[in-house]
Amino acid sequence: MKKPMSYRKEVTLVTLVAVTLAVIAIVVYVLFFGSLRKYEYKSDLKETSTEPAIYATYEDLLEGVGESYPFFQADMELYGGPSYVVPGLEMTVTLNDKTGKKAKCTSMTPQGLAVSDKYVFISSYCGTHKHKSVIYVINKETAKLEKTLVLDSMSHVGGLAYDTENQRLWVAEFINKKAYVGALELSEIEGYDQNSGKALKYSREVQLKGIKRASSVTYQDGRLLVVYFNMWKNGLLNVYKIGEDGNVNSKPSYKIDIDNTVQGVAYENNLLVMTKSIGPLNSTLQVFDLSANVDKNNKLKFNKDMTFNAKDAIYNIAMPEKLEQIYFSDGKLYMLFESGAFAYRFLSFSNVDRVISLDISKIK
Amino acid sequence: MVTGNTQTIVNAIVAIAVWLIVHYGLARMFKKAGEKGWKAFIPVYNSWTSFKVYWETKYFLIGIGTVVVAFVISLVAQSQNVYELVMILPLLMMKVFGIVLAVRMSRCHGKNFWWSLMIFFFPDLAYICLGFGKSKYERFEGQFFEKK
């Protein structure tokens, strides 16, 4: 009769099988995800898609995402506001970066968000790095896509900020491996013809010193708050003043320590909110109360001792994975997720294919 | 036509039925080991009883203790990053304990290596097979690090 395996050997073997299967699963996941990131499927659409890529209605989205995130569904049903379909997730008409010719891109990945009185702006980059990045201009009132701005850049365009003082849209840029912000005047945006076959150039570009990369940006009372995303170590929130001539000072007024994996920042009514997200982990909204830093004229004062880490937050709100940029407008926090992009559609626990808004003052 | 509500009710009934069958299997395993069957239906207590029957309860306490310590550390640090880092340790420890428990469970029922794998990867199926099967319980006293 065959001698049974020793106990120690059996435990070791089962452990080896478990570890091997785990490694195989991770390798398959990485390879599958990697292949999706390089894949552009063919689309029969002729115009940039405006229909939702995943959920037909807002209610369907809440129910679908609520299966993985019931707390999110409950918050949104109680305190949710307007929502906007993220256009171009199915297909975006843009330009091929090499040939400069019109091209269909099916791998657009939304990154940046800004909201003005009239428009909701969403920036997206091509996941396969073949096409030029774009900004979708959505009518805030009607929620319809007005036009798609094709940028003269393939950059990640991770952040947008609407400068209400100068009627200008600032775009977080990465040029020659350096942090920049590029400006698009509202008049140029409104005058741009998306059928011209030409990319829209920035009216001005400013290199940002004291930061490796502009991962996200927001506008706050004559200043740009620029986030540097760091995966492992703490990141940075740099404050850059905008001068009377409308130019951004390239040297930061303040460099503020923030947590790692911060993807977006927004400010309104003494509340600074930052988003943290990475991979399939839950996203977090970190909410900081800055009322003690506001002067008599309601002007926010930064100081060199400030930090915006989890321990400084008055509360942290869990959100579905892959939350990117956020933006305040009309007392609501607008949120953009990248989980609706093709590459993430099959590898996420939830997919949010709309910009959604929430009154976060009601959640604690 | 099946409506959304009907589907939800059907799903719930199936889930409850599966839960009952699996835990009834575990109850029969406990009975074979001389424990009361109802213990299988009480969450956490059924894990305690499994450790008692197949291994030692001190390992259950070590596992729970590690989770609590990790949770307290992350609360004190008030950082999600710390939370994610420190929770990896108890998660890994539970997986290792799960492997040892699976091998011991398999040995107690006179089963071989393949059963150990099945218990670890498909515990629900294994509980049904072991509970309703003909295997008999015999306490396994072996230690990973044998005392000299």
CSV table of N, CA, C and O in Angstrom, one decimal, chain A residues 4-8 10-15 17-18 21 259-261 276 281-282 284 310-311, chain B residues 78-81 84 99-100 103-104 106-107 112-113 116-117 120-121 140 142-146:
chain,number,residue,atom,x,y,z
A,4,PRO,N,1.1,7.2,2.9
A,4,PRO,CA,0.5,8.5,2.7
A,4,PRO,C,1.6,9.6,2.8
A,4,PRO,O,2.6,9.5,3.5
A,5,MET,N,1.3,10.7,2.2
A,5,MET,CA,2.2,11.9,2.2
A,5,MET,C,2.3,12.4,3.7
A,5,MET,O,1.3,12.4,4.4
A,6,SER,N,3.5,12.9,4.0
A,6,SER,CA,3.6,13.4,5.4
A,6,SER,C,2.8,14.7,5.5
A,6,SER,O,2.5,15.4,4.5
A,7,TYR,N,2.3,15.0,6.7
A,7,TYR,CA,1.5,16.2,7.0
A,7,TYR,C,2.2,17.5,6.6
A,7,TYR,O,1.6,18.3,5.9
A,8,ARG,N,3.5,17.6,6.9
A,8,ARG,CA,4.2,18.8,6.6
A,8,ARG,C,4.3,19.0,5.1
A,8,ARG,O,4.1,20.1,4.5
A,10,GLU,N,2.3,17.8,2.8
A,10,GLU,CA,1.0,18.0,2.3
A,10,GLU,C,0.6,19.5,2.4
A,10,GLU,O,0.1,20.2,1.5
A,11,VAL,N,0.9,20.1,3.6
A,11,VAL,CA,0.6,21.5,3.9
A,11,VAL,C,1.4,22.3,2.9
A,11,VAL,O,0.9,23.3,2.3
A,12,THR,N,2.7,22.0,2.7
A,12,THR,CA,3.6,22.7,1.8
A,12,THR,C,3.1,22.7,0.4
A,12,THR,O,3.1,23.7,-0.3
A,13,LEU,N,2.7,21.5,0.0
A,13,LEU,CA,2.2,21.3,-1.4
A,13,LEU,C,0.9,22.1,-1.7
A,13,LEU,O,0.8,22.7,-2.7
A,14,VAL,N,0.0,22.0,-0.7
A,14,VAL,CA,-1.3,22.8,-0.9
A,14,VAL,C,-1.0,24.3,-1.0
A,14,VAL,O,-1.5,25.0,-1.8
A,15,THR,N,0.0,24.7,-0.1
A,15,THR,CA,0.4,26.1,-0.1
A,15,THR,C,1.0,26.5,-1.5
A,15,THR,O,0.7,27.5,-2.1
A,17,VAL,N,0.5,25.0,-4.4
A,17,VAL,CA,-0.6,25.1,-5.4
A,17,VAL,C,-1.4,26.4,-5.3
A,17,VAL,O,-1.6,27.1,-6.3
A,18,ALA,N,-1.7,26.8,-4.1
A,18,ALA,CA,-2.4,28.1,-3.9
A,18,ALA,C,-1.6,29.2,-4.4
A,18,ALA,O,-2.2,30.1,-5.1
A,21,LEU,N,-1.4,29.2,-8.2
A,21,LEU,CA,-2.7,29.6,-8.8
A,21,LEU,C,-2.9,31.1,-8.7
A,21,LEU,O,-3.3,31.8,-9.6
A,259,ASP,N,-1.6,63.0,0.7
A,259,ASP,CA,-1.4,61.5,0.7
A,259,ASP,C,-1.0,61.0,-0.7
A,259,ASP,O,-1.0,61.8,-1.7
A,260,ASN,N,-0.6,59.8,-0.8
A,260,ASN,CA,-0.3,59.2,-2.1
A,260,ASN,C,-1.7,58.9,-2.8
A,260,ASN,O,-2.7,59.0,-2.2
A,261,THR,N,-1.6,58.6,-4.1
A,261,THR,CA,-2.7,58.2,-5.0
A,261,THR,C,-3.8,59.2,-5.0
A,261,THR,O,-5.0,58.9,-5.2
A,276,LYS,N,-8.9,60.1,-3.8
A,276,LYS,CA,-7.8,59.1,-3.8
A,276,LYS,C,-8.3,57.8,-4.5
A,276,LYS,O,-9.4,57.3,-4.1
A,281,LEU,N,-9.2,49.2,-6.0
A,281,LEU,CA,-9.6,49.5,-4.6
A,281,LEU,C,-10.6,50.6,-4.6
A,281,LEU,O,-10.7,51.4,-5.5
A,282,ASN,N,-11.4,50.6,-3.5
A,282,ASN,CA,-12.4,51.7,-3.3
A,282,ASN,C,-11.7,53.1,-3.4
A,282,ASN,O,-10.6,53.3,-3.0
A,284,THR,N,-11.7,57.2,-2.4
A,284,THR,CA,-12.0,57.9,-1.2
A,284,THR,C,-12.1,59.4,-1.5
A,284,THR,O,-11.3,59.9,-2.2
A,310,ALA,N,-4.9,62.1,5.4
A,310,ALA,CA,-6.1,61.5,5.9
A,310,ALA,C,-6.4,62.0,7.3
A,310,ALA,O,-7.5,62.2,7.7
A,311,LYS,N,-5.3,62.1,8.1
A,311,LYS,CA,-5.5,62.5,9.5
A,311,LYS,C,-6.0,64.0,9.7
A,311,LYS,O,-6.6,64.3,10.7
B,78,GLN,N,-5.1,56.5,11.1
B,78,GLN,CA,-6.1,57.3,10.3
B,78,GLN,C,-5.7,57.4,8.8
B,78,GLN,O,-5.7,58.5,8.2
B,79,SER,N,-5.2,56.4,8.3
B,79,SER,CA,-4.7,56.4,6.9
B,79,SER,C,-5.2,55.2,6.2
B,79,SER,O,-5.1,54.1,6.6
B,80,GLN,N,-5.8,55.4,5.0
B,80,GLN,CA,-6.3,54.3,4.2
B,80,GLN,C,-5.2,53.4,3.7
B,80,GLN,O,-5.2,52.2,3.6
B,81,ASN,N,-4.0,54.1,3.4
B,81,ASN,CA,-2.9,53.4,3.0
B,81,ASN,C,-2.4,52.4,4.0
B,81,ASN,O,-2.0,51.3,3.7
B,84,GLU,N,-4.8,49.5,4.3
B,84,GLU,CA,-4.6,48.5,3.2
B,84,GLU,C,-3.3,47.7,3.4
B,84,GLU,O,-3.3,46.5,3.2
B,99,ILE,N,-5.3,26.9,4.8
B,99,ILE,CA,-4.6,25.7,4.2
B,99,ILE,C,-4.4,24.6,5.2
B,99,ILE,O,-4.7,23.5,5.0
B,100,VAL,N,-3.9,25.1,6.4
B,100,VAL,CA,-3.6,24.1,7.4
B,100,VAL,C,-4.9,23.4,7.9
B,100,VAL,O,-5.0,22.2,8.0
B,103,VAL,N,-6.1,20.8,5.3
B,103,VAL,CA,-5.3,19.6,5.3
B,103,VAL,C,-5.7,18.8,6.5
B,103,VAL,O,-5.9,17.5,6.4
B,104,ARG,N,-5.8,19.4,7.7
B,104,ARG,CA,-6.2,18.7,8.9
B,104,ARG,C,-7.6,18.1,8.8
B,104,ARG,O,-7.9,17.0,9.2
B,106,SER,N,-9.1,17.2,6.1
B,106,SER,CA,-9.0,16.1,5.1
B,106,SER,C,-8.4,14.9,5.9
B,106,SER,O,-9.0,13.8,5.7
B,107,ARG,N,-7.4,15.1,6.7
B,107,ARG,CA,-6.8,14.0,7.4
B,107,ARG,C,-7.8,13.4,8.4
B,107,ARG,O,-7.8,12.2,8.6
B,112,ASN,N,-7.2,12.2,1.3
B,112,ASN,CA,-5.9,12.5,0.8
B,112,ASN,C,-5.6,13.9,0.4
B,112,ASN,O,-6.5,14.8,0.5
B,113,PHE,N,-4.5,14.2,-0.3
B,113,PHE,CA,-4.0,15.5,-0.7
B,113,PHE,C,-5.1,16.2,-1.6
B,113,PHE,O,-5.3,17.4,-1.5
B,116,SER,N,-7.7,17.7,0.3
B,116,SER,CA,-7.2,18.9,1.0
B,116,SER,C,-7.4,20.1,0.1
B,116,SER,O,-7.8,21.2,0.5
B,117,LEU,N,-7.0,19.9,-1.2
B,117,LEU,CA,-7.1,21.0,-2.2
B,117,LEU,C,-8.6,21.4,-2.4
B,117,LEU,O,-8.9,22.6,-2.4
B,120,PHE,N,-9.9,23.4,0.5
B,120,PHE,CA,-9.3,24.8,0.5
B,120,PHE,C,-10.0,25.6,-0.5
B,120,PHE,O,-10.4,26.7,-0.3
B,121,PHE,N,-10.1,25.1,-1.8
B,121,PHE,CA,-10.6,25.9,-2.9
B,121,PHE,C,-12.1,25.9,-3.0
B,121,PHE,O,-12.7,26.8,-3.4
B,140,PHE,N,-6.9,14.1,14.2
B,140,PHE,CA,-5.5,14.1,13.7
B,140,PHE,C,-4.6,14.9,14.7
B,140,PHE,O,-4.9,16.1,14.9
B,142,GLY,N,-1.2,15.2,14.4
B,142,GLY,CA,0.1,15.6,13.8
B,142,GLY,C,0.4,17.1,13.9
B,142,GLY,O,-0.5,17.9,13.9
B,143,GLN,N,1.7,17.5,14.0
B,143,GLN,CA,2.1,18.9,14.1
B,143,GLN,C,3.0,19.2,12.9
B,143,GLN,O,3.8,18.4,12.5
B,144,PHE,N,2.9,20.4,12.4
B,144,PHE,CA,3.8,20.8,11.3
B,144,PHE,C,5.3,20.8,11.7
B,144,PHE,O,6.1,20.3,11.0
B,145,PHE,N,5.5,21.3,12.9
B,145,PHE,CA,6.9,21.2,13.5
B,145,PHE,C,6.8,20.2,14.6
B,145,PHE,O,6.3,20.5,15.7
B,146,GLU,N,7.2,19.0,14.3
B,146,GLU,CA,7.1,17.9,15.3
B,146,GLU,C,8.0,18.2,16.5
B,146,GLU,O,9.2,18.6,16.3
